[in-house]
Coordinates of C-alpha atoms in Angstrom, one line a residue:
X1328 CA -15.9 104.7 -14.1
X1329 CA -13.8 101.7 -13.2
X1330 CA -13.8 100.7 -9.6
X1331 CA -10.3 100.1 -8.0
X1332 CA -10.0 97.5 -5.4
X1333 CA -7.5 96.8 -2.9
X1334 CA -5.3 98.6 -0.7
X1335 CA -2.8 101.7 -1.0
X1336 CA -0.8 103.4 1.6
X1337 CA -1.4 107.1 1.5
X1338 CA 1.8 108.3 0.6
X1339 CA 1.7 106.0 -2.4
X1340 CA -1.6 107.5 -3.7
X1341 CA 0.1 108.7 -6.9
X1342 CA 0.4 105.1 -7.7
X1343 CA -3.6 104.6 -7.2
X1344 CA -4.4 107.7 -9.3
X1345 CA -2.0 106.4 -12.1
X1346 CA -3.8 103.1 -12.0
X1347 CA -7.2 104.5 -12.2
X1348 CA -6.0 107.1 -15.1
X1349 CA -4.9 104.1 -17.1
X1350 CA -8.6 102.7 -17.1
X1351 CA -10.1 106.2 -17.8
X1352 CA -7.9 106.7 -20.9
X1353 CA -8.8 103.0 -22.1
X1354 CA -5.3 101.8 -21.9
X1355 CA -6.4 98.9 -19.6
X1356 CA -9.2 96.6 -19.5
X1357 CA -8.3 94.7 -16.4
X1358 CA -5.2 94.9 -14.3
X1359 CA -3.4 94.7 -11.1
X1360 CA -0.5 96.8 -9.5
X1361 CA 1.5 96.2 -6.3
X1362 CA 4.4 97.6 -4.5
X1363 CA 6.7 96.0 -1.8
X1364 CA 8.5 98.6 -0.1
X1365 CA 10.7 98.2 3.3
X1366 CA 9.4 94.5 3.3
X1367 CA 5.6 95.7 3.4
X1368 CA 2.9 95.4 0.6
X1369 CA 2.2 99.3 0.5
X1370 CA 0.2 99.2 -2.9
X1371 CA -2.2 96.1 -3.7
X1372 CA -4.7 97.3 -6.3
X1373 CA -6.6 95.6 -9.0
X1374 CA -9.6 96.4 -11.3
X1375 CA -11.6 96.1 -14.7
X1376 CA -12.5 92.8 -16.3
X1377 CA -10.9 89.5 -16.6
X1378 CA -12.2 89.0 -20.2
X1379 CA -12.6 91.3 -23.2
X1380 CA -16.1 91.4 -23.2
X1381 CA -16.3 92.9 -19.7
X1382 CA -18.4 90.0 -18.3
X1383 CA -16.0 88.8 -15.5
X1384 CA -14.5 91.2 -13.0
X1385 CA -10.8 91.0 -12.3
X1386 CA -10.6 89.8 -8.6
X1387 CA -8.1 89.8 -6.0
X1388 CA -6.8 86.3 -7.2
X1389 CA -7.0 86.7 -10.7
X1390 CA -4.0 85.6 -12.6
X1391 CA -2.8 86.3 -16.4
X1392 CA 0.2 85.0 -18.5
X1393 CA 2.8 87.7 -17.6
X1394 CA 5.0 86.6 -20.6
X1395 CA 8.8 87.8 -20.2
X1396 CA 8.5 88.8 -16.6
X1397 CA 8.4 85.0 -16.0
X1398 CA 12.2 85.4 -17.0
X1399 CA 13.0 87.3 -13.6
X1400 CA 12.2 84.4 -11.8
X1401 CA 15.0 82.2 -13.6
X1402 CA 17.1 84.9 -12.8
X1403 CA 16.4 84.7 -8.9
X1404 CA 16.7 80.8 -9.0
X1405 CA 20.3 81.2 -10.7
X1406 CA 21.3 83.9 -8.3
X1407 CA 20.1 81.8 -5.2
X1408 CA 21.9 78.6 -6.7
X1409 CA 25.1 80.6 -7.1
X1410 CA 25.0 82.0 -3.6
X1411 CA 24.8 78.4 -2.3
X1412 CA 27.7 77.4 -4.3
X1413 CA 25.6 74.9 -6.2
X1414 CA 26.4 76.6 -9.6
X1415 CA 29.4 78.9 -11.0
X1416 CA 27.9 81.5 -12.8
X1417 CA 31.1 81.9 -15.0
X1418 CA 31.4 78.2 -15.5
X1419 CA 30.6 76.5 -18.8
X1420 CA 26.8 75.3 -19.0
X1421 CA 28.3 72.0 -20.1
X1422 CA 29.7 71.4 -16.7
X1423 CA 25.9 71.0 -15.4
X1424 CA 24.7 69.7 -18.7
X1425 CA 27.2 67.6 -20.7
X1426 CA 25.2 67.3 -23.8
X1427 CA 25.2 71.0 -24.4
X1428 CA 28.9 71.0 -25.3
X1429 CA 28.1 69.7 -28.7
X1430 CA 28.7 72.2 -31.7
X1431 CA 31.4 74.5 -30.4
X1432 CA 29.3 75.3 -27.1
X1433 CA 32.0 74.1 -24.5
X1434 CA 32.7 77.4 -23.4
X1435 CA 29.3 78.8 -23.3
X1436 CA 28.6 80.0 -19.7
X1437 CA 25.5 80.1 -17.7
X1438 CA 26.3 83.8 -17.6
X1439 CA 26.2 83.9 -21.3
X1440 CA 22.8 82.3 -21.2
X1441 CA 21.4 85.0 -18.5
X1442 CA 22.6 87.7 -20.6
X1443 CA 21.1 86.8 -23.9
X1444 CA 24.8 86.3 -25.2
X1445 CA 24.9 82.5 -25.6
X1446 CA 24.2 82.8 -29.6
X1447 CA 21.0 80.6 -29.0
X1448 CA 17.9 82.9 -29.4
X1449 CA 16.1 80.7 -31.3
X1450 CA 16.0 77.2 -32.8
X1451 CA 17.8 76.1 -36.0
X1452 CA 15.3 73.2 -36.7
X1453 CA 12.0 74.0 -37.7
X1454 CA 9.5 73.8 -34.8
X1455 CA 5.9 74.4 -34.0
X1456 CA 4.1 76.4 -31.2
X1457 CA 2.9 73.2 -29.7
X1458 CA 6.7 72.0 -29.3
X1459 CA 7.0 74.6 -26.6
X1460 CA 5.0 71.9 -24.6
X1461 CA 7.9 69.3 -25.2
X1462 CA 10.7 70.0 -22.8
X1463 CA 13.0 67.2 -23.8
X1464 CA 12.9 68.0 -27.6
X1465 CA 13.5 71.6 -27.3
X1466 CA 16.1 71.4 -24.7
X1467 CA 17.8 68.7 -26.8
X1468 CA 17.6 70.9 -29.9
X1469 CA 19.3 73.5 -28.2
X1470 CA 22.1 71.3 -26.9
X1471 CA 22.7 70.1 -30.2
X1472 CA 22.7 73.6 -32.1
X1473 CA 26.0 75.8 -33.1
X1474 CA 25.6 79.3 -31.6
X1475 CA 24.7 82.0 -34.2
X1476 CA 27.3 84.4 -33.4
X1477 CA 30.5 84.2 -31.0
X1478 CA 29.1 83.7 -27.4
X1479 CA 29.7 86.7 -24.9
X1480 CA 30.3 89.0 -27.7
X1481 CA 27.0 90.6 -28.2
X1482 CA 23.4 90.1 -26.8
X1483 CA 20.5 88.8 -29.1
X1484 CA 17.1 88.6 -27.0
X1485 CA 16.6 84.8 -26.3
X1486 CA 12.9 85.4 -26.3
X1487 CA 11.6 82.0 -25.6
X1488 CA 15.2 79.7 -25.8
X1489 CA 16.4 81.5 -22.4
X1490 CA 13.9 79.8 -20.2
X1491 CA 14.9 76.3 -21.5
X1492 CA 18.7 77.1 -21.1
X1493 CA 18.5 78.2 -17.7
X1494 CA 15.5 76.0 -16.7
X1495 CA 17.4 72.8 -18.0
X1496 CA 20.7 74.0 -15.7
X1497 CA 18.3 74.2 -13.0
X1498 CA 16.9 70.7 -13.5
X1499 CA 20.4 69.3 -13.8
X1500 CA 21.5 70.9 -10.8
X1501 CA 18.5 70.4 -8.5
X1502 CA 17.0 67.5 -9.7
X1503 CA 13.8 69.6 -9.9
X1504 CA 12.1 71.2 -13.0
X1505 CA 12.1 75.0 -12.8
X1506 CA 8.4 75.3 -12.2
X1507 CA 8.8 72.9 -9.2
X1508 CA 11.9 74.6 -7.9
X1509 CA 10.3 78.2 -8.1
X1510 CA 7.2 76.5 -6.2
X1511 CA 9.0 75.1 -3.3
X1512 CA 11.8 77.5 -2.9
X1513 CA 10.2 80.9 -3.3
X1514 CA 6.4 81.2 -4.3
X1515 CA 5.6 78.8 -1.6
X1516 CA 7.5 80.4 1.3
X1517 CA 6.4 83.7 0.4
X1518 CA 2.7 82.9 -0.4
X1519 CA 3.3 84.2 -3.8
X1520 CA 0.6 83.3 -6.1
X1521 CA 2.9 82.6 -9.1
X1522 CA 3.0 79.6 -11.4
X1523 CA 5.1 78.2 -14.1
X1524 CA 3.2 75.2 -15.4
X1525 CA -0.3 76.2 -14.0
X1526 CA -2.5 73.4 -12.9
X1527 CA -6.2 72.9 -13.9
X1528 CA -7.4 74.0 -10.5
X1529 CA -6.6 77.6 -11.4
X1530 CA -8.1 77.7 -14.8
X1531 CA -11.2 79.4 -13.5
X1532 CA -9.3 82.3 -12.6
X1533 CA -6.9 82.9 -15.4
X1534 CA -7.6 86.1 -17.4
X1535 CA -6.9 85.5 -21.1
X1536 CA -4.5 88.0 -22.5
X1537 CA -5.9 90.1 -25.4
X1538 CA -3.5 89.9 -28.3
X1539 CA -2.1 92.6 -30.3
X1540 CA -1.6 92.8 -33.8
X1541 CA 1.0 90.0 -34.9
X1542 CA 4.5 90.8 -35.3
X1543 CA 5.5 92.1 -38.8
X1544 CA 8.3 90.2 -40.1
X1545 CA 8.4 91.5 -43.5
X1546 CA 10.5 94.5 -42.2
X1547 CA 13.5 92.0 -41.0
X1548 CA 15.7 90.5 -43.7
X1549 CA 15.1 86.8 -43.7
X1550 CA 18.7 86.0 -43.0
X1551 CA 18.7 88.3 -40.0
X1552 CA 19.0 87.1 -36.3
X1553 CA 15.7 88.8 -35.5
X1554 CA 13.9 87.1 -38.2
X1555 CA 15.3 83.7 -37.6
X1556 CA 14.4 84.2 -33.7
X1557 CA 10.7 85.2 -34.2
X1558 CA 9.7 83.2 -37.3
X1559 CA 10.5 79.9 -36.0
X1560 CA 7.7 79.4 -35.0
X1561 CA 5.6 82.4 -35.8
X1562 CA 3.5 82.7 -32.9
X1563 CA 0.5 85.0 -31.6
X1564 CA -0.4 86.0 -28.2
X1565 CA -3.5 83.9 -28.6
X1566 CA -1.4 80.8 -28.0
X1567 CA -1.5 81.7 -24.4
X1568 CA -5.3 80.9 -24.4
X1569 CA -4.3 77.2 -24.8
X1570 CA -4.5 74.8 -21.9
X1571 CA -1.3 73.0 -23.3
X1572 CA 0.5 76.4 -23.0
X1573 CA -0.8 76.7 -19.4
X1574 CA 0.1 73.3 -18.3
X1575 CA 3.9 73.5 -19.8
X1576 CA 6.8 74.9 -18.1
X1577 CA 8.2 77.7 -20.6
X1578 CA 10.2 79.6 -18.0
X1579 CA 10.8 82.7 -20.1
X1580 CA 7.3 83.2 -21.2
X1581 CA 4.4 81.3 -19.6
X1582 CA 4.4 82.2 -16.1
X1583 CA 1.0 82.9 -14.6
X1584 CA 0.4 85.4 -11.5
X1585 CA -0.7 88.9 -10.7
X1586 CA 1.4 92.2 -9.6
X1587 CA 1.3 91.1 -6.0
X1588 CA 2.9 87.6 -6.6
X1589 CA 5.5 89.2 -9.0
X1590 CA 6.3 92.0 -6.5
X1591 CA 6.8 89.5 -3.7
X1592 CA 9.2 87.5 -5.4
X1593 CA 11.1 90.1 -6.8
X1594 CA 11.2 92.0 -3.6
X1595 CA 13.7 89.1 -2.8
X1596 CA 16.3 90.9 -4.8
X1597 CA 15.3 94.5 -4.3
X1598 CA 15.5 93.8 -0.3
X1599 CA 19.1 92.3 -0.3
X1600 CA 17.8 89.0 -0.1
X1601 CA 15.9 88.7 3.1
X1602 CA 11.8 89.0 3.0
X1603 CA 9.2 88.1 5.7
X1604 CA 12.0 87.3 8.1
X1605 CA 13.7 84.7 5.9
X1606 CA 16.9 85.0 4.0
X1607 CA 16.9 83.7 0.5
X1608 CA 20.1 85.3 -0.9
X1609 CA 23.1 87.1 0.8
X1610 CA 23.4 90.8 0.1
X1611 CA 26.5 90.4 -2.3
X1612 CA 24.5 87.5 -4.1
X1613 CA 21.9 90.1 -4.8
X1614 CA 24.3 92.4 -6.2
X1615 CA 25.4 89.9 -8.6
X1616 CA 22.3 90.9 -10.5
X1617 CA 23.8 94.4 -11.5
X1618 CA 27.1 92.9 -12.9
X1619 CA 27.0 94.1 -16.5
X1620 CA 27.9 91.2 -18.7
X1621 CA 27.2 92.6 -22.3
X1622 CA 26.2 95.9 -23.7
X1623 CA 25.4 97.3 -27.2
X1624 CA 22.8 97.2 -30.0
X1625 CA 20.9 93.9 -29.5
X1626 CA 20.9 91.7 -32.4
X1627 CA 17.2 90.7 -31.8
X1628 CA 15.7 94.0 -30.4
X1629 CA 17.8 96.3 -32.6
X1630 CA 18.0 98.8 -29.8
X1631 CA 20.8 99.6 -27.5
X1632 CA 20.8 97.3 -24.1
X1633 CA 22.7 96.4 -21.2
X1634 CA 22.4 93.1 -19.4
X1635 CA 23.5 91.9 -16.1
X1636 CA 23.1 88.5 -14.6
X1637 CA 19.7 88.3 -16.3
X1638 CA 18.1 91.5 -15.5
X1639 CA 18.2 94.6 -17.9
X1640 CA 20.5 97.4 -16.4

């Protein structure tokens, strides 16, 4: 039986039971779960192992690659910058990143990038997995590239590219990389143990993800948007085991944290912009997350979706 550690308010005991059940059923190896309610961390649990072999216990400060949960941090950053009047979500990206106007993208907006409808779900030029460590190369290629469909008309999940698109807007506007902006504006003030660009001082407490089977691209036509998105480059979850991936800033996919840090950061939105006695966002600024930008069958995911300002609705 897996020992569950941490705290859980009595009225949220069903969360503890569900968490323990995942281990009992073999659905989890190591994990954490957290809930922030009315400004209070009412659930903060962890358990299991931090490695596949079961030799390292999952500790209170264990962190792991949270993949696309990282995207929600870029949404938070954009909402805050819009709330401050530093960006207009419906303005062309090229207003902040002039090179981006190339190849017919002069009217692609920040909102299009937030809602996966910018027509740039992947890279046209061949790239390798290690290129994810080269910010200037990948943002430069996106700036030069033509959209794969009419922007704003339909979504196509920007699995990795979204982070470079939004992260470059943040960098151009603030003069700080996305990872630095996140640390200074949110993670630091909230005491949230979340990192995009994870330093060597954290390596000893990273739980390496256990990869699932590689994506089977043989079922997708080679000319399809989905194939073009996921085949360049082909990538498995084991790439997250590399030091280069941890050190890079990939704002759509390589954030490292735990449930507590994710819950604290996203509680800014769920709590109307104010947390721990500090206002990060106005209430209207928070509600902008729910403004539907695009809906229909996603060209990459092949399923019905509705996207607001970043967040799935």
